[in-house]
Short mmCIF file of C-alpha atoms in Angstrom, two decimals:
data_model
loop_
_atom_site.label_atom_id
_atom_site.label_comp_id
_atom_site.label_asym_id
_atom_site.label_seq_id
_atom_site.Cartn_x
_atom_site.Cartn_y
_atom_site.Cartn_z
CA MET H 1 0.00 0.00 0.00
CA THR H 2 1.45 3.39 -0.95
CA ALA H 3 1.98 6.27 1.45
CA ALA H 4 -0.67 8.29 -0.37
CA ARG H 5 -3.23 5.53 0.18
CA ARG H 6 -2.27 5.01 3.79
CA THR H 7 -2.76 8.68 4.62
CA ARG H 8 -6.49 9.04 4.27
CA GLY H 9 -8.20 12.40 4.59
CA ALA H 10 -8.31 15.64 2.65
CA PRO H 11 -5.50 17.46 4.54
CA ALA H 12 -3.05 14.61 3.95
CA ARG H 13 -3.96 14.33 0.27
CA ALA H 14 -3.65 18.11 -0.20
CA THR H 15 -0.18 18.03 1.36
CA LEU H 16 1.10 15.08 -0.67
CA ASP H 17 -0.25 16.54 -3.91
CA LYS H 18 2.19 19.44 -3.56
CA ALA H 19 5.04 17.09 -4.54
CA ALA H 20 4.28 17.86 -8.20
CA ASP H 21 5.14 21.53 -7.66
CA GLU H 22 8.65 21.02 -6.26
CA ASN H 23 11.82 21.98 -8.16
CA PHE H 24 12.98 18.36 -8.03
CA PRO H 25 11.36 14.91 -8.37
CA VAL H 26 10.22 13.64 -4.98
CA ALA H 27 9.55 9.93 -5.60
CA PRO H 28 9.68 9.22 -9.35
CA PHE H 29 8.15 6.10 -10.85
CA PHE H 30 11.48 4.41 -11.70
CA LEU H 31 12.40 3.90 -8.04
CA PRO H 32 11.61 0.68 -6.18
CA ARG H 33 8.16 0.79 -4.58
CA ALA H 34 9.62 0.58 -1.05
CA TRP H 35 11.81 3.63 -1.69
CA ARG H 36 8.90 5.56 -3.21
CA ASP H 37 6.69 4.86 -0.21
CA ASP H 38 9.38 5.89 2.25
CA LEU H 39 10.34 9.03 0.31
CA MET H 40 6.69 10.10 0.10
CA ALA H 41 6.26 9.49 3.83
CA VAL H 42 9.24 11.77 4.54
CA TYR H 43 7.98 14.30 2.00
CA GLY H 44 4.56 14.36 3.68
CA PHE H 45 6.23 15.20 6.98
CA ALA H 46 8.52 17.86 5.49
CA ARG H 47 5.79 19.50 3.44
CA LEU H 48 3.37 19.57 6.37
CA VAL H 49 5.85 21.16 8.76
CA ASP H 50 6.70 23.80 6.13
CA ASP H 51 3.01 24.49 5.55
CA ILE H 52 2.55 24.98 9.30
CA GLY H 53 5.49 27.39 9.38
CA ASP H 54 4.15 29.29 6.36
CA SER H 55 0.53 29.34 7.62
CA ASP H 56 -0.37 27.51 4.41
CA LEU H 57 -2.45 24.63 5.77
CA ALA H 58 -5.58 23.39 4.08
CA PRO H 59 -8.59 25.52 5.04
CA GLY H 60 -11.00 24.27 7.67
CA GLY H 61 -8.64 23.69 10.58
CA GLU H 62 -8.54 19.90 10.21
CA ASP H 63 -4.76 19.70 10.70
CA ALA H 64 -5.02 21.67 13.94
CA ARG H 65 -7.82 19.42 15.16
CA LEU H 66 -5.79 16.30 14.37
CA LEU H 67 -2.84 17.72 16.33
CA GLY H 68 -5.05 18.54 19.30
CA VAL H 69 -4.71 22.31 18.98
CA ALA H 70 -7.64 24.31 20.33
CA PRO H 71 -9.66 26.19 17.66
CA GLU H 72 -8.61 29.56 19.06
CA LYS H 73 -4.94 28.56 18.54
CA ALA H 74 -5.43 27.04 15.08
CA GLY H 75 -3.89 30.11 13.41
CA ASP H 76 -0.83 30.24 15.69
CA PRO H 77 2.15 28.59 13.93
CA LEU H 78 4.17 28.26 17.14
CA ALA H 79 1.33 26.48 18.92
CA LEU H 80 0.87 24.20 15.92
CA LEU H 81 4.61 23.47 15.71
CA ASP H 82 4.73 22.58 19.42
CA ALA H 83 1.82 20.19 18.98
CA PHE H 84 3.36 18.80 15.79
CA GLU H 85 6.66 18.10 17.57
CA THR H 86 4.82 16.32 20.37
CA ASP H 87 3.04 14.16 17.79
CA LEU H 88 6.33 13.56 15.94
CA LEU H 89 7.93 12.17 19.10
CA ARG H 90 5.16 9.55 19.20
CA VAL H 91 6.65 8.19 15.96
CA PHE H 92 9.87 7.38 17.81
CA GLY H 93 8.34 6.38 21.14
CA PRO H 94 7.64 2.85 22.32
CA ALA H 95 4.70 1.02 20.83
CA GLY H 96 1.61 2.54 22.34
CA GLU H 97 -0.29 5.66 21.44
CA PRO H 98 0.16 6.23 17.70
CA PRO H 99 0.68 9.69 16.21
CA HIS H 100 -2.58 11.58 15.78
CA HIS H 101 -1.88 13.12 12.39
CA PRO H 102 -2.16 10.64 9.48
CA LEU H 103 1.01 11.92 7.81
CA LEU H 104 2.99 11.25 10.97
CA ASN H 105 1.33 7.89 11.42
CA ALA H 106 2.39 7.01 7.86
CA LEU H 107 5.97 7.88 8.83
CA ARG H 108 6.18 5.16 11.49
CA PRO H 109 6.83 2.20 9.15
CA THR H 110 9.52 4.17 7.34
CA VAL H 111 11.29 5.05 10.59
CA GLY H 112 11.19 1.40 11.64
CA ARG H 113 12.35 -0.02 8.31
CA ARG H 114 15.19 2.44 7.85
CA ALA H 115 16.17 2.88 11.52
CA LEU H 116 15.81 6.64 11.17
CA THR H 117 16.65 8.86 14.13
CA PRO H 118 14.65 11.88 15.34
CA GLU H 119 17.38 14.47 14.70
CA PRO H 120 16.71 15.28 11.01
CA PHE H 121 12.98 15.58 11.66
CA LEU H 122 13.49 17.77 14.72
CA GLY H 123 15.84 19.95 12.67
CA LEU H 124 13.06 20.67 10.17
CA VAL H 125 10.68 21.55 13.01
CA ALA H 126 13.33 23.83 14.52
CA ALA H 127 13.80 25.59 11.17
CA ASN H 128 10.11 26.40 10.94
CA ARG H 129 10.05 27.55 14.54
CA GLN H 130 12.99 29.81 13.69
CA ASP H 131 10.97 31.24 10.80
CA GLN H 132 8.47 32.58 13.33
CA LEU H 133 11.16 34.29 15.36
CA VAL H 134 13.90 35.32 12.90
CA ARG H 135 12.85 37.43 9.92
CA ARG H 136 16.24 38.62 8.64
CA TYR H 137 19.75 37.15 8.30
CA ALA H 138 22.74 39.39 8.73
CA THR H 139 25.36 37.22 7.01
CA TRP H 140 25.77 34.33 4.60
CA ASP H 141 27.05 32.20 7.49
CA GLU H 142 23.82 32.84 9.42
CA LEU H 143 21.78 31.81 6.39
CA ARG H 144 23.88 28.66 5.96
CA ASP H 145 23.21 27.77 9.59
CA TYR H 146 19.48 28.13 8.92
CA CYS H 147 19.78 25.89 5.84
CA ARG H 148 21.46 23.24 7.98
CA LEU H 149 18.12 22.97 9.77
CA SER H 150 15.71 23.69 6.94
CA ALA H 151 17.27 21.78 4.02
CA ASP H 152 20.25 19.55 4.80
CA PRO H 153 18.22 17.03 6.87
CA VAL H 154 16.18 16.14 3.77
CA GLY H 155 19.22 14.94 1.85
CA ARG H 156 20.48 13.02 4.85
CA LEU H 157 17.12 11.27 5.07
CA VAL H 158 17.28 10.32 1.38
CA LEU H 159 20.72 8.78 1.94
CA ALA H 160 19.47 6.92 5.01
CA ILE H 161 16.40 5.57 3.22
CA THR H 162 18.52 4.30 0.33
CA GLY H 163 21.23 2.87 2.61
CA THR H 164 24.02 4.98 1.09
CA THR H 165 25.10 7.23 3.95
CA SER H 166 28.81 8.01 4.20
CA PRO H 167 30.65 11.08 5.54
CA GLU H 168 31.63 12.27 2.06
CA ARG H 169 28.15 11.80 0.63
CA VAL H 170 26.63 13.63 3.58
CA ARG H 171 29.00 16.56 3.01
CA ARG H 172 28.13 16.77 -0.67
CA SER H 173 24.43 16.23 0.00
CA ASP H 174 24.43 19.10 2.50
CA ALA H 175 25.91 21.40 -0.16
CA VAL H 176 23.28 20.38 -2.72
CA CYS H 177 20.41 20.77 -0.26
CA THR H 178 21.59 24.19 0.88
CA ALA H 179 21.83 25.20 -2.79
CA LEU H 180 18.27 24.03 -3.45
CA GLN H 181 17.06 26.01 -0.44
CA VAL H 182 18.85 29.15 -1.65
CA VAL H 183 17.34 28.71 -5.11
CA GLU H 184 13.88 28.46 -3.57
CA HIS H 185 14.55 31.62 -1.58
CA LEU H 186 15.55 33.43 -4.77
CA GLN H 187 12.38 32.30 -6.53
CA ASP H 188 10.22 33.38 -3.61
CA VAL H 189 11.68 36.79 -2.70
CA ALA H 190 8.36 38.60 -3.20
CA GLU H 191 6.29 35.90 -1.48
CA ASP H 192 8.66 35.78 1.49
CA LEU H 193 8.66 39.56 1.83
CA ALA H 194 4.86 39.48 1.99
CA ARG H 195 5.36 37.28 5.08
CA ASP H 196 7.91 39.81 6.43
CA ARG H 197 10.82 37.46 5.76
CA ILE H 198 14.02 38.16 3.83
CA TYR H 199 16.44 35.31 3.16
CA LEU H 200 18.97 37.50 1.33
CA PRO H 201 21.81 38.29 3.76
CA ALA H 202 21.81 41.89 4.97
CA GLU H 203 25.54 42.16 4.22
CA ASP H 204 24.75 41.43 0.56
CA LEU H 205 21.85 43.88 0.48
CA ASP H 206 24.28 46.53 1.69
CA ARG H 207 26.97 45.48 -0.78
CA PHE H 208 24.60 45.88 -3.74
CA ARG H 209 22.84 48.93 -2.27
CA VAL H 210 19.48 47.19 -2.21
CA GLY H 211 16.85 48.32 0.27
CA GLU H 212 13.73 46.49 1.37
CA ASP H 213 11.65 48.94 -0.64
CA ASP H 214 13.51 47.76 -3.76
CA LEU H 215 12.42 44.19 -3.01
CA ALA H 216 8.82 45.35 -2.65
CA ALA H 217 8.75 46.88 -6.16
CA PRO H 218 6.76 45.22 -8.97
CA THR H 219 9.94 44.56 -10.97
CA ALA H 220 13.61 44.43 -10.07
CA ASN H 221 15.96 47.33 -10.70
CA ALA H 222 19.56 46.83 -11.79
CA SER H 223 20.85 46.55 -8.21
CA VAL H 224 18.33 43.85 -7.28
CA ARG H 225 19.14 41.91 -10.45
CA ALA H 226 22.86 42.06 -9.64
CA LEU H 227 22.17 40.83 -6.11
CA ILE H 228 20.05 37.92 -7.34
CA ALA H 229 22.74 37.00 -9.88
CA PHE H 230 25.34 37.00 -7.09
CA GLU H 231 23.27 34.70 -4.87
CA ALA H 232 22.43 32.46 -7.84
CA ASP H 233 26.14 32.03 -8.54
CA ARG H 234 26.67 31.00 -4.92
CA ALA H 235 23.96 28.37 -5.27
CA ALA H 236 25.44 27.14 -8.55
CA ARG H 237 28.84 26.65 -6.93
CA LEU H 238 27.26 24.62 -4.14
CA LEU H 239 25.42 22.54 -6.75
CA ASP H 240 28.79 21.68 -8.27
CA GLU H 241 29.15 19.16 -5.43
CA GLY H 242 26.19 17.33 -6.96
CA ASP H 243 28.12 15.85 -9.88
CA ALA H 244 30.46 13.95 -7.57
CA LEU H 245 27.57 12.94 -5.31
CA VAL H 246 25.68 11.52 -8.29
CA GLY H 247 28.82 9.78 -9.51
CA SER H 248 29.35 8.09 -6.13
CA VAL H 249 26.12 6.04 -6.34
CA HIS H 250 24.69 3.66 -8.91
CA GLY H 251 21.51 2.49 -10.54
CA ARG H 252 18.21 4.18 -9.87
CA LEU H 253 19.56 6.22 -7.01
CA ARG H 254 21.94 7.89 -9.46
CA LEU H 255 18.91 8.92 -11.54
CA LEU H 256 17.10 10.27 -8.47
CA LEU H 257 20.03 12.37 -7.27
CA ALA H 258 20.65 13.63 -10.80
CA GLY H 259 17.03 14.78 -10.76
CA PHE H 260 17.62 16.74 -7.56
CA VAL H 261 20.72 18.45 -8.93
CA GLY H 262 19.20 18.92 -12.39
CA GLY H 263 16.09 20.45 -10.87
CA GLY H 264 18.21 23.01 -9.06
CA ARG H 265 20.19 23.83 -12.19
CA ALA H 266 17.01 24.17 -14.26
CA ALA H 267 15.54 26.54 -11.68
CA LEU H 268 18.72 28.65 -11.78
CA ALA H 269 18.51 28.71 -15.58
CA ALA H 270 14.92 29.94 -15.31
CA ILE H 271 16.05 32.74 -12.98
CA THR H 272 18.76 33.69 -15.47
CA ALA H 273 16.28 33.59 -18.36
CA ALA H 274 14.08 36.03 -16.42
CA GLY H 275 16.99 38.47 -16.32
CA HIS H 276 17.30 37.78 -12.57
CA ASP H 277 14.01 39.63 -12.07
CA VAL H 278 12.25 37.43 -9.52
CA LEU H 279 9.89 40.08 -8.18
CA PRO H 280 6.92 39.64 -10.57
CA GLY H 281 6.69 35.98 -9.54
CA PRO H 282 8.82 32.85 -9.15
CA PRO H 283 10.63 31.87 -12.36
CA ARG H 284 9.89 28.17 -12.87
CA ALA H 285 11.60 25.61 -15.08
CA ALA H 286 9.63 23.47 -17.49
CA ARG H 287 9.73 19.71 -16.97
CA THR H 288 11.68 19.33 -20.21
CA ASP H 289 14.32 21.71 -18.85
CA VAL H 290 14.64 19.65 -15.67
CA LEU H 291 15.09 16.48 -17.73
CA ARG H 292 17.72 18.14 -19.92
CA GLU H 293 19.69 19.43 -16.94
CA SER H 294 19.43 16.06 -15.19
CA ALA H 295 20.82 14.32 -18.26
CA ALA H 296 23.73 16.77 -18.28
CA VAL H 297 24.43 15.97 -14.63
CA LEU H 298 24.50 12.24 -15.46
CA ARG H 299 26.94 12.80 -18.32
CA ARG H 300 29.30 14.80 -16.12
CA ALA H 301 29.03 12.23 -13.32
CA ARG H 302 29.97 9.42 -15.72
CA ARG H 303 33.00 11.34 -16.98
CA LYS H 304 34.19 12.06 -13.45
CA GLY H 305 33.46 8.49 -12.35
#
């Protein structure tokens, strides 16, 4: 039975359906069924915790009810995250009371099969809690520290699920995941600002003489475009670690990881094609562009291998 079928209910389905909108393939058809189920279970967790942090839950308050949050607190992300973390810990507790939310209940078999530890999951919760408390980042190092909570755990979970964890792969995976997070931040500058969040380091805003009012404009001026190009180049250099990561694995996992890296490169190409003007809306890559970039990653990985 697939993760999507196990997680009955409209909120769970609405969360899992968002996989199609990601920059990278979440659980493509060519993977073994067991991997697909486990990757979708982890995706359901990660997407739900992000939706809580972004106040982007399905309407109606069903997620809050499932987590035991009182109706008057259903719009409070911190209260929801606290309840979510409590329910998450039931996944790792002794057999007894199961998690209340169906997406967390669906995670239990994956945790058991793959001997997953709580730390990556708690890191993602901590990142979304930080989003409620920290709205600006002064330096690139501060942003990298945030990405270590918000993005790097996902890659580590993929390696754990596929049984391919090693120190070198973890290092390269962290670089790729941070890059993918930075790319998403670049795509979503306007949307994030509407939530009073800026993920562009203040030191870089100062360097390019960009003010917050420039980010609130309908289109980007020359300074904003130069700033976005600078951050995109940083992300591209981190993605360079992806070729060696892809080359270090084999078979279908190589295809999956190439899709992650190729998705990031395609998104960066879309930002470039938009003239680095991300303010009218997120530049998105077409599926054909993702496939083309993924194939290029595979060719480079074979040459380096």
